Coordinates of C-alpha atoms and ligand atoms in Angstrom, one line a residue:
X12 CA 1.4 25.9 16.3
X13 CA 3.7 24.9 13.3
X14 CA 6.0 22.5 13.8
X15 CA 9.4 23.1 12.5
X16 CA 11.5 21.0 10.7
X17 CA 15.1 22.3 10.5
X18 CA 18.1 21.2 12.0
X19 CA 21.3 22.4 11.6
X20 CA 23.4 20.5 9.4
X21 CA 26.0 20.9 11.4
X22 CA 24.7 19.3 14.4
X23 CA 23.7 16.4 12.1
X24 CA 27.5 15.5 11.6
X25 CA 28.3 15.7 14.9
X26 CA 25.6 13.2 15.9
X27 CA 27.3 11.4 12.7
X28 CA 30.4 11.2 14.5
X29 CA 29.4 10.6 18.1
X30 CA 26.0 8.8 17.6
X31 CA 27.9 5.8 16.1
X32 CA 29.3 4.5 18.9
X33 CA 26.7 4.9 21.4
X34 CA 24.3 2.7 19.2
X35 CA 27.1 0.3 18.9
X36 CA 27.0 -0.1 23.1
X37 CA 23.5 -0.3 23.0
X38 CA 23.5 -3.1 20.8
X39 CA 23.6 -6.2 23.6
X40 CA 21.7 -4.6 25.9
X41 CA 18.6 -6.4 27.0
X42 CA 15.6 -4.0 26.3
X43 CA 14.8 -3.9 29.9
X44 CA 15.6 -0.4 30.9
X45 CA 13.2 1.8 32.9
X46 CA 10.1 2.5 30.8
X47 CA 11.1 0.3 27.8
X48 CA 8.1 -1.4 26.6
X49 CA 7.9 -5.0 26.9
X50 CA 5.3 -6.2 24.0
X51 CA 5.8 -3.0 22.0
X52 CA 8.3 -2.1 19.3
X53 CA 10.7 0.3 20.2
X54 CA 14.1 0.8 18.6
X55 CA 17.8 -0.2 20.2
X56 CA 18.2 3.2 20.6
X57 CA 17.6 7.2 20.1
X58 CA 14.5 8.3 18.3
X59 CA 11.7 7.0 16.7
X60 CA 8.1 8.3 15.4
X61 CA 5.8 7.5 12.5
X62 CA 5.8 3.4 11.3
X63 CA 6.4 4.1 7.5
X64 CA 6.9 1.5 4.7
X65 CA 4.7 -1.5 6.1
X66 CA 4.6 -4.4 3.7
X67 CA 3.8 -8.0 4.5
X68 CA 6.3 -9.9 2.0
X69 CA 7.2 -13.8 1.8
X70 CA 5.9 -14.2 5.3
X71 CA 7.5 -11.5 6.7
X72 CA 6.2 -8.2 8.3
X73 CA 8.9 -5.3 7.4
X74 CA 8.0 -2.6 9.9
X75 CA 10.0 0.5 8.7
X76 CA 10.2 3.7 10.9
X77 CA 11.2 7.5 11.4
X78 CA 14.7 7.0 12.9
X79 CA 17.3 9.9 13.8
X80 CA 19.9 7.0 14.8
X81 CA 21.9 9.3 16.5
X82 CA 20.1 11.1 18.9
X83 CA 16.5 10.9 21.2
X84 CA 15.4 13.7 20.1
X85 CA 14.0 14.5 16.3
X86 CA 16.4 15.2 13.8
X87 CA 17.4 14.1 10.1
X88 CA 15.4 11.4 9.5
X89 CA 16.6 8.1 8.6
X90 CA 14.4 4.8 7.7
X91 CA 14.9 2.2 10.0
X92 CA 13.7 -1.2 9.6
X93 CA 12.7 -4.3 11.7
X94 CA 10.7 -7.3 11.1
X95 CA 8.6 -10.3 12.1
X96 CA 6.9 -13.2 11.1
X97 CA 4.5 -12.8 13.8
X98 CA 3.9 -9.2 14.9
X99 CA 5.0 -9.1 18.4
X100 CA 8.8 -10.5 17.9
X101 CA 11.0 -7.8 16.1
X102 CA 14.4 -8.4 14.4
X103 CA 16.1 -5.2 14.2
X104 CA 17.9 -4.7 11.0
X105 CA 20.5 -2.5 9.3
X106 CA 19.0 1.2 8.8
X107 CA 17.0 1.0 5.4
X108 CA 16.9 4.2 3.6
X109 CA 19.3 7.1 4.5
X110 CA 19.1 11.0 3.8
X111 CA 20.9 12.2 0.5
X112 CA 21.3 15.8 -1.3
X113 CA 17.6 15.6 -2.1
X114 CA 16.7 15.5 1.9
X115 CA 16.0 13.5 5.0
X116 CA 13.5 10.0 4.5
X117 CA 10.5 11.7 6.0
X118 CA 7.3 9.2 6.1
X119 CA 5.8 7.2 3.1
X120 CA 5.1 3.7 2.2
X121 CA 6.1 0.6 0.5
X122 CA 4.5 -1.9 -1.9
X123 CA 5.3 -5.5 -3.5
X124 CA 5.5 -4.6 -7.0
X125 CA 4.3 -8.3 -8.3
X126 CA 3.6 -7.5 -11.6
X127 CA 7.1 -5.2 -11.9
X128 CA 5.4 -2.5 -13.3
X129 CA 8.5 -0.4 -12.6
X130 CA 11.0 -2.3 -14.5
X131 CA 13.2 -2.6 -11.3
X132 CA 12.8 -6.6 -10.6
X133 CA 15.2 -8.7 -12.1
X134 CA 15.7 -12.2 -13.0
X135 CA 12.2 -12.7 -11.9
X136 CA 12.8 -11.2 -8.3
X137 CA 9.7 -9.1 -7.3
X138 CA 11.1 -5.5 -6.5
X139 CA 9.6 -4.2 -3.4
X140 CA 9.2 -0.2 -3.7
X141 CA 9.1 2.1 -1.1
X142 CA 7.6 5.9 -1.5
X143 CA 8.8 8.8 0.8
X144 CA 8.8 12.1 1.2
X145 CA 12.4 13.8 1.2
X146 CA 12.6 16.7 3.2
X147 CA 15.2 19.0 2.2
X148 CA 15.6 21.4 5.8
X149 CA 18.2 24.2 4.1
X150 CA 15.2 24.9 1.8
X151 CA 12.9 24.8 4.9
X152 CA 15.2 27.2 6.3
X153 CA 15.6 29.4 3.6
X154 CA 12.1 30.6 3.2
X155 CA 11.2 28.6 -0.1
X156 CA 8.3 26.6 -0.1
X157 CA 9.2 23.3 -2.4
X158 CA 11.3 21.7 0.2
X159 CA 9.3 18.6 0.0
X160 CA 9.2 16.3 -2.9
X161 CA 8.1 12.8 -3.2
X162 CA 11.1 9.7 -4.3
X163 CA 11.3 6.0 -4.6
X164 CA 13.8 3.8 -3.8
X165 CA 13.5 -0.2 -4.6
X166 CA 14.6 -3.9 -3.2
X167 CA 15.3 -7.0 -5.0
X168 CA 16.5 -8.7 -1.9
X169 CA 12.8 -9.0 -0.7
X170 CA 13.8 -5.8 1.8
X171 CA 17.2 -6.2 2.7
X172 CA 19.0 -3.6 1.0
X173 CA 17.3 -0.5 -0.7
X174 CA 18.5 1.3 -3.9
X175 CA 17.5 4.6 -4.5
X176 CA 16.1 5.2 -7.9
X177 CA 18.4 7.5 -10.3
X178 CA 15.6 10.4 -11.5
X179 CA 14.1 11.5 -8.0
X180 CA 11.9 12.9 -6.8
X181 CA 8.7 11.1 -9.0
X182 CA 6.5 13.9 -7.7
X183 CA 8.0 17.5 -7.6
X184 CA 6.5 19.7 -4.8
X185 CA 4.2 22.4 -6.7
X186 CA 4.6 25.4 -3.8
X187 CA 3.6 24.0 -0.7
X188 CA 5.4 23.6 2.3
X189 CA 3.6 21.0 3.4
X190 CA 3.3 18.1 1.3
X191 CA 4.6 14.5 2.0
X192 CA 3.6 11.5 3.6
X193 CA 2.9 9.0 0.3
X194 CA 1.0 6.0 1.3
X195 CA 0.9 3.7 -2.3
X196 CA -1.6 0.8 -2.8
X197 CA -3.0 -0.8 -5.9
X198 CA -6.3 -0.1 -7.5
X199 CA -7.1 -3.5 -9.2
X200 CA -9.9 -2.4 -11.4
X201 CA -8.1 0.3 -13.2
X202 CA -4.4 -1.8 -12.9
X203 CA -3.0 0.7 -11.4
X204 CA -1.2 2.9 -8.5
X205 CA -3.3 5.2 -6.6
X206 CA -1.1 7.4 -4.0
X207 CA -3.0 9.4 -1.0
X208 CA -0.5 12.5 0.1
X209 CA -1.1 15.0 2.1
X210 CA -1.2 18.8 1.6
X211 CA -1.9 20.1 5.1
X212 CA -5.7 20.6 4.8
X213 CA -6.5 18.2 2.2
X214 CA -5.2 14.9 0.9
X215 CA -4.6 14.5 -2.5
X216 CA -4.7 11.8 -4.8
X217 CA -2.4 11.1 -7.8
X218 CA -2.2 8.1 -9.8
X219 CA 0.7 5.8 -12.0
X220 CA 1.3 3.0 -14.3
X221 CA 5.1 2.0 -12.6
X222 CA 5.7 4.3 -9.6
X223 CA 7.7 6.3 -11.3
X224 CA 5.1 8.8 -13.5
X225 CA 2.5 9.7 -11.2
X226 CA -0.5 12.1 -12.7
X227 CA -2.4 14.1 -10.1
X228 CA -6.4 12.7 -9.6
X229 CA -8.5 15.0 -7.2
X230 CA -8.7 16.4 -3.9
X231 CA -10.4 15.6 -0.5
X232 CA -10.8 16.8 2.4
X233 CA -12.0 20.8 2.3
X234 CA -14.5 21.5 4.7
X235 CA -14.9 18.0 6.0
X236 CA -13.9 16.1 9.6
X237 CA -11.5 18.0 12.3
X238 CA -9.2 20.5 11.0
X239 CA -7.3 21.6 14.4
X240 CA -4.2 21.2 12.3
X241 CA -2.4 19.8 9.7
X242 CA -3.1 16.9 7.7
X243 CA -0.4 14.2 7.7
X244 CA -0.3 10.7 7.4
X245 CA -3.2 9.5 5.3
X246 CA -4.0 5.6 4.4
X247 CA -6.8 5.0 2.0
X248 CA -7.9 1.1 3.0
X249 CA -10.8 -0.9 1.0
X250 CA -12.3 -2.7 3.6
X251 CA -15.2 -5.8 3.2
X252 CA -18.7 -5.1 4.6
X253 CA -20.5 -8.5 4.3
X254 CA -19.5 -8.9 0.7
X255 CA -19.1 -5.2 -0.3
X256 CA -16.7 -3.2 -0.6
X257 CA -15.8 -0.1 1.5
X258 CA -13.4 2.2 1.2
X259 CA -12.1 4.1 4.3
X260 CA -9.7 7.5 4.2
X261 CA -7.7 7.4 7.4
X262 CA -6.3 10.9 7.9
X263 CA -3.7 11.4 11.0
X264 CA -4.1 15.4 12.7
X265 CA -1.8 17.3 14.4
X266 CA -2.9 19.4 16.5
X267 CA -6.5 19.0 16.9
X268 CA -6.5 15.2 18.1
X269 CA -10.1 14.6 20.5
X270 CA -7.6 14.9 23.6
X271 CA -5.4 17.6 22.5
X272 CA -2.2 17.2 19.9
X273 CA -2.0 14.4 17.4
X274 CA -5.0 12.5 16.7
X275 CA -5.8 10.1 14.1
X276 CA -9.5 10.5 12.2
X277 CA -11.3 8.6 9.4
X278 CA -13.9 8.8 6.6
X279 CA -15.9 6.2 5.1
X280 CA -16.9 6.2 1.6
X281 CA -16.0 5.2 -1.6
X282 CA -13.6 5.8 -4.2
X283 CA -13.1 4.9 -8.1
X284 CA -10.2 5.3 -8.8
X285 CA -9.8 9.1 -9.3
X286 CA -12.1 10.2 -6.5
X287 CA -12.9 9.6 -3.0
X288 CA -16.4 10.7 -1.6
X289 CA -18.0 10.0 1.8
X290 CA -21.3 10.9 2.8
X291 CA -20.1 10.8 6.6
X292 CA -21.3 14.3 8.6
X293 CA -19.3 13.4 12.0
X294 CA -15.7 13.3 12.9
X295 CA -15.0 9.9 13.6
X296 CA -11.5 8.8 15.1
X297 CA -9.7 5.9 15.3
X298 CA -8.2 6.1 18.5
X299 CA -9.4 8.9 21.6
X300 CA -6.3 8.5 23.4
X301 CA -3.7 11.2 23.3
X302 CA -0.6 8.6 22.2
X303 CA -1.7 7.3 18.9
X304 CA -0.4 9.0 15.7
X305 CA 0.5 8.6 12.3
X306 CA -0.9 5.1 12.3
X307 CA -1.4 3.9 9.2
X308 CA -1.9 -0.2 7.5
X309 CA 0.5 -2.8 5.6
X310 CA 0.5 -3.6 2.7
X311 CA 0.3 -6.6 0.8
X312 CA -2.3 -8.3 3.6
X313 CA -4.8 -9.3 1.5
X314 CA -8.3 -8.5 2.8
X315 CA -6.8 -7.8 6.5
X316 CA -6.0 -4.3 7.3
X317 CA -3.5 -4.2 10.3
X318 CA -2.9 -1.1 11.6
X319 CA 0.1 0.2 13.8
X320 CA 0.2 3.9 14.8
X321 CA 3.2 5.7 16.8
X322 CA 3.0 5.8 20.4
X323 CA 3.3 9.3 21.3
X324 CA 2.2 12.6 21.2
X325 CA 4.2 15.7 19.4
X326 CA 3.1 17.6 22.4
X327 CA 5.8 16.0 24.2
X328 CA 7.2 13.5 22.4
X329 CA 10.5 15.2 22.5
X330 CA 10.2 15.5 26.1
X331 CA 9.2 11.8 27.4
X332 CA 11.3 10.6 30.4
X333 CA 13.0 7.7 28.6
X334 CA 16.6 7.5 27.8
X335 CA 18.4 5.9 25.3
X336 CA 15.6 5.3 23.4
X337 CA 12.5 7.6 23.2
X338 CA 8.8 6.4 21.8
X339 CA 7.5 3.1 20.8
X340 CA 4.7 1.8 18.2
X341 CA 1.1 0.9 19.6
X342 CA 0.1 -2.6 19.2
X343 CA -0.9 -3.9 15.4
X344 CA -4.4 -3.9 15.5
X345 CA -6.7 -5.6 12.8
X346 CA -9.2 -2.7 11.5
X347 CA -12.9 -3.7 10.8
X348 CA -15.9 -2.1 10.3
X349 CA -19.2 -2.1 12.5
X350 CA -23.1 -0.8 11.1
X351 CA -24.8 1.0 14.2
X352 CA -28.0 2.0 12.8
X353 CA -27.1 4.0 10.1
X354 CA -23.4 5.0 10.7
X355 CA -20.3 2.7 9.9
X356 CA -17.7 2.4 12.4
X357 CA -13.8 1.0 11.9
X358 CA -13.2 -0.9 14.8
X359 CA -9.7 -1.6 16.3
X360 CA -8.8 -4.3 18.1
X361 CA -5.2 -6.0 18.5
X362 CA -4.0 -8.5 16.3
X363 CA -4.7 -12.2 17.6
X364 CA -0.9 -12.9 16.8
X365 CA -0.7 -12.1 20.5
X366 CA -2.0 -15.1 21.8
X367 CA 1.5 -16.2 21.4
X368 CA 3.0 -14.2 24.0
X369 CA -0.4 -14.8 26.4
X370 CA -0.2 -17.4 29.5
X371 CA -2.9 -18.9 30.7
X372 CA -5.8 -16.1 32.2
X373 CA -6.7 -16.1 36.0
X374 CA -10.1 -16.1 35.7
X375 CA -11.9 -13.8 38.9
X376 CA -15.9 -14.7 38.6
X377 CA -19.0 -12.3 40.0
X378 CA -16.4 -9.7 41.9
X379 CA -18.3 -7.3 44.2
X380 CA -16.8 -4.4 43.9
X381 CA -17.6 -1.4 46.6
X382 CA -15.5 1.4 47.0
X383 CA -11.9 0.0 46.8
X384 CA -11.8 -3.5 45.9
X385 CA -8.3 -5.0 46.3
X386 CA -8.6 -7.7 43.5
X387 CA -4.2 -7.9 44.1
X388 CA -5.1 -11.1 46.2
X389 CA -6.8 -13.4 43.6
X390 CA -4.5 -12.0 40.6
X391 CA -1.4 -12.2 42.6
X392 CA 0.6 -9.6 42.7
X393 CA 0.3 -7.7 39.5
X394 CA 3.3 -7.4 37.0
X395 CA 3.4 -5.5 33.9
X396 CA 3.3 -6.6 30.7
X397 CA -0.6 -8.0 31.1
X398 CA -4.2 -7.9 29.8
X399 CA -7.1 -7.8 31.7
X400 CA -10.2 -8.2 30.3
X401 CA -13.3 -7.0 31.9
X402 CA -17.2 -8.3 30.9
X403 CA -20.1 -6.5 33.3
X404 CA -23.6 -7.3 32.6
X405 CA -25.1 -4.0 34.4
X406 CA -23.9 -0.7 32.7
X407 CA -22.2 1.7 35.7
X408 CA -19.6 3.8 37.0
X409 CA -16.6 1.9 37.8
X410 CA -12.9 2.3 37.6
X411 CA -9.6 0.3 37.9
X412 CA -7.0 1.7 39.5
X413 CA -3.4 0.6 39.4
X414 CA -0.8 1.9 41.9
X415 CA 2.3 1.7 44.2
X416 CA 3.2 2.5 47.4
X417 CA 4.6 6.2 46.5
X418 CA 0.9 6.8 45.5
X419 CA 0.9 7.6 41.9
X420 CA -1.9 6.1 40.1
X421 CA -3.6 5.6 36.9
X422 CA -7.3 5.4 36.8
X423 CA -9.0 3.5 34.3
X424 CA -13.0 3.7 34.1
X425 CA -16.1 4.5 33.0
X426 CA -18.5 7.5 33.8
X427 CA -22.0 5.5 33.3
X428 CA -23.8 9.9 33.1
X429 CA -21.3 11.2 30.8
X430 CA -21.6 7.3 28.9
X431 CA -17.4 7.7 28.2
X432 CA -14.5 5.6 29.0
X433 CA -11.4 7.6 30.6
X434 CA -8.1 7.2 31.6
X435 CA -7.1 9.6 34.1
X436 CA -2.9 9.8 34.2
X437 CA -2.6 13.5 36.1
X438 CA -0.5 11.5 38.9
X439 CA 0.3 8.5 37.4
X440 CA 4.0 9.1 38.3
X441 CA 6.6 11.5 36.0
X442 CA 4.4 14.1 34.7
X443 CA 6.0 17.5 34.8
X444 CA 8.2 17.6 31.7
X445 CA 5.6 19.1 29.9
X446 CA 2.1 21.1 31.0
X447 CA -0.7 19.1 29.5
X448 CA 0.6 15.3 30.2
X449 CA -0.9 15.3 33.5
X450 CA -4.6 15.1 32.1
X451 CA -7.7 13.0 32.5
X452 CA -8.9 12.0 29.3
X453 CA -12.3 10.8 28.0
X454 CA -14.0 9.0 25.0
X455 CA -17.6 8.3 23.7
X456 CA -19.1 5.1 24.3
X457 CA -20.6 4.4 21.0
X458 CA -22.5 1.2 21.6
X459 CA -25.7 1.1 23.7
X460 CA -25.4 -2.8 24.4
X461 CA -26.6 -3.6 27.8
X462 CA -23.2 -5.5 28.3
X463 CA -19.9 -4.1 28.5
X464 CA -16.7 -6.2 27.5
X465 CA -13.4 -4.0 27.9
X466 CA -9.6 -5.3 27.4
X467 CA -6.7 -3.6 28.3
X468 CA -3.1 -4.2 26.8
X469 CA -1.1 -3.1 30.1
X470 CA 2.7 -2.1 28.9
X471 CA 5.6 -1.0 31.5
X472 CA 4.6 2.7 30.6
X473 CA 1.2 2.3 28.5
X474 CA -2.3 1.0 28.3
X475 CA -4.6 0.1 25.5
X476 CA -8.2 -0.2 26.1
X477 CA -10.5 -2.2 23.7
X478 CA -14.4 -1.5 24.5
X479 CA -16.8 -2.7 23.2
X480 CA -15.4 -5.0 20.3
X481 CA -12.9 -2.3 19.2
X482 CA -15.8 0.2 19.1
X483 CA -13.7 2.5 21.0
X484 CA -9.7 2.5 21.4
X485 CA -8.1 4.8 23.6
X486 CA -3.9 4.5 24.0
X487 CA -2.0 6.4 26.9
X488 CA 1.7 6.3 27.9
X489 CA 2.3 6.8 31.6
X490 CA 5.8 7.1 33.1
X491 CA 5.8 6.1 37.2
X492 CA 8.5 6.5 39.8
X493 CA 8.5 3.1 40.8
X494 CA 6.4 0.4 39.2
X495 CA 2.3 -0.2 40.1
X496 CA 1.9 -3.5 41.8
X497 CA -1.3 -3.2 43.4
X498 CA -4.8 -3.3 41.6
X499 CA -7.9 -1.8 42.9
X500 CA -11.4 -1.8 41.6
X501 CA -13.6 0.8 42.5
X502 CA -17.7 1.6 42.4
X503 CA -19.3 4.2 44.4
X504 CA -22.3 2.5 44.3
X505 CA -21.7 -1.5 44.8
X506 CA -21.5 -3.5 41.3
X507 CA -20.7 -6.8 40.2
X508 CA -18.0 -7.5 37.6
X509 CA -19.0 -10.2 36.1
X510 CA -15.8 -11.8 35.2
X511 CA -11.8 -10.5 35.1
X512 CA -9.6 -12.3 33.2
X513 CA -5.8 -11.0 34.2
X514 CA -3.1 -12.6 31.7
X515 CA 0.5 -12.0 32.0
X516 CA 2.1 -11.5 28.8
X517 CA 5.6 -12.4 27.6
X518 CA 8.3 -10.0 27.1
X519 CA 9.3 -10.1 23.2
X520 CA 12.3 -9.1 23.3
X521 CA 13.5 -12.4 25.5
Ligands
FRU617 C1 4.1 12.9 11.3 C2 5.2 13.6 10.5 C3 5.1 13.4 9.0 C4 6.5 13.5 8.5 C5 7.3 12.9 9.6 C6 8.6 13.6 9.9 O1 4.4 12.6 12.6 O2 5.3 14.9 10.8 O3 4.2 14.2 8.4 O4 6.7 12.9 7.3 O5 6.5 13.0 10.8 O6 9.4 12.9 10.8

């Protein structure tokens, strides 16, 4: 199913006029609502999806972001901005980048022009440069098909305040309606910028001298990994592989994710400059959870890649139970790869930064577990946010369940004859505002170690799980009436966990 795009501009200045001051009584509140994440970043209010413009700069992380200020529900996208020295603490700022005659700031990117290859620094100030896709929604609506173009707009207040440069768009749209998403990094060896965009089954690649003349390279993507839907979202990393260099394609999907809706996949290959090839035959995704999309990595981090994808789903992200704001972004994760015989694997796992917000771990030793285990006693009662990190020696079914006394449930496990991982949210509290959120949902274990280490990143309404190393990911948001506060673990046959480490984690946003 298509997704459309268009909003009537008259309903935009309405929001305009109302939408002001509802932010404005937003602004002291605590961030402690129902359902508001805790060590997740989520905007003051209304709407947020994809992370866009991600650059590390002077020791700060600027996290930009698909914003409609004015409502919870998708609309004319703005940029908004936030940032961090650490990762986990957020600074909301001023909104960064706001619609124009040429269209709405859909996603894109932003670099740290060092070398000022575009002329816009002055007095020696680096320019930071941002690349985006403006969507313009009367052409949308009337039929034509070049409603998305590619523009720049630039900084020389290391991110503060964003100028929009005179002759956009850089990259006119050639007749295709779907064609956005700019994600900007430098190619050393050929000093130059190499741009992946996407063109709904394909990404293409297109290359300039100063970010403002950009010449199209080649193509990718025909024929190869999961084309459920369109291609959006595309990040083309170079990541080190004990000395060499790899270059991974990440593509985001939507539909056709490996649990329904958006998904995030990758390739692994190589690229030189112009081209990107990979010999890889199999799909491969980043994440096999249903509420990770559009992820993609900052720039300007050296040889770490730190991801951060948008918590959510578009199968319902409209529809989630939260009010005044709606969606968050997963944890950063730090990508890496893995060799398992011949196959290369990008591993996710989340940023150590969080040790900052971590207390000291309860540490449960040699647990027997039988068929419902009340571990509640030795880890207190449990409160949410928290990690618990699991280590078994013996490979076999288990799961952990957390509850509360209305009996909703979400089920977190392993199925030792399918060898997958699942999280099973069908009554893990509000689930009926749309069809398919009450699922179980399942992914690969990809790893045939003979030990099993697991982590899970507990939120007020998500979980992350870590197996493996990173190996596999899985995110899931989970909305209950009331909040779990008892934690079971369950085997049918009886096992023995070897250790449990449960940590409570600080709220950021206190
Ligand atoms: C992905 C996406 C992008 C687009 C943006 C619009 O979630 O559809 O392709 O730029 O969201 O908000």
């Amino acid at each position: 199913m298509k997704r459309q795009f268009f909003l009537p501009a008259i309903c935009m200045v309405v929001m305009q006029l109302f939408g002001g001051s509802l932010l404005a009584q937003t602004n002291n509140k605590m961030m402690n609502e129902q359902y508001r994440p805790q060590v997740h970043f989520t905007p003051e209010a209304h709407w947020i999806n994809d992370p866009n413009g991600m650059v590390y700069y002077k020791g700060i992380y600027h996290l930009f972001f698909q914003h409609h200020p004015y409502s919870s529900i998708w609309g004319p996208m703005h940029w908004g901005h936030a940032i961090s020295t650490d990762l986990f603490h957020w600074k909301h700022e001023p909104i960064a980048i706001y619609p124009d005659s040429i269209g709405t700031i859909f996603s894109g990117s932003a670099v740290a022009d060092k070398n000022n290859t575009s002329g816009f620094g002055k007095n020696g100030r680096v320019p930071l440069v941002a690349i985006f896709t403006q969507h313009d929604s009367t052409g949308e609506k009337a039929g034509r098909d070049n409603f998305q173009n590619q523009s720049i707009a630039y900084s020389i207040d290391d991110g503060k305040t964003w100028i929009k440069y005179a002759e956009n768009p850089v990259i006119k749209n050639p007749g295709r309606r779907d064609f956005r998403d700019p994600k900007v990094r430098w190619y050393a060896p050929q000093k130059k910028w190499v741009m992946s965009l996407s063109a709904n089954d394909h990404i293409e690649f297109y290359s300039s001298p100063d970010l403002k003349n950009w010449i199209k390279e080649s193509e990718f993507g025909e024929g190869r990994g999961a084309h459920g839907g369109g291609w959006e979202c595309p990040d083309l990393i170079v990541q080190d592989d004990n000395g060499k260099q790899r270059w991974v394609l990440i593509v985001n999907l939507n539909p056709g994710g490996p649990n329904g809706g958006s998904g995030t996949q990758y390739f692994v290959g190589d690229f030189n400059g112009k081209t990107f090839t990979s010999n890889q035959t199999a799909t491969r995704w980043l994440d096999y959870g249903p509420d990770n999309y559009a992820g993609v990595t900052w720039s300007n981090t050296g040889k770490r890649k730190i991801f951060i994808g948008w918590m959510s789903n578009w199968i319902y992200a409209n529809q989630v139970p939260t009010e005044t704001w709606r969606n968050a972004t997963t944890l950063p994760r730090d990508l890496k790869l893995k060799h398992i015989g011949n196959d290369i694997f990008v591993t996710s796992q989340p940023v150590s930064e969080i040790a900052s917000i971590q207390s000291k771990p309860i540490l449960l030793q040699n647990i027997k577990v039988s068929k419902n285990t009340d571990i509640g006693k030795q880890t207190g009662k449990i409160k949410f946010p928290c990690r618990i990190n699991l280590s078994i020696n013996k490979i076999n079914n288990f799961s952990l369940v957390l509850s509360n006394e209305l009996g909703e449930q979400l089920v977190i496990g392993f199925d030792k004859k399918q060898n997958q991982y699942f999280i099973d949210r069908s009554i893990s509290g509000k689930t009926d505002f749309q069809k398919d959120f009450a699922a179980k949902h399942v992914a690969p274990r990809l790893t045939d170690n003979a030990t099993m280490k697991i982590s899970l990143i507990i939120d007020v309404s998500s979980v992350e799980l870590f197996a493996d190393n990173g190996l596999t990911a899985m995110t899931e948001i989970f909305f209950p009436n009331q909040p779990y506060n008892q934690i079971h673990l369950q085997a049918n046959d009886s096992i023995i966990i070897n250790k449990l480490e449960y940590i409570n984690l600080k709220s950021i946003w206190q």
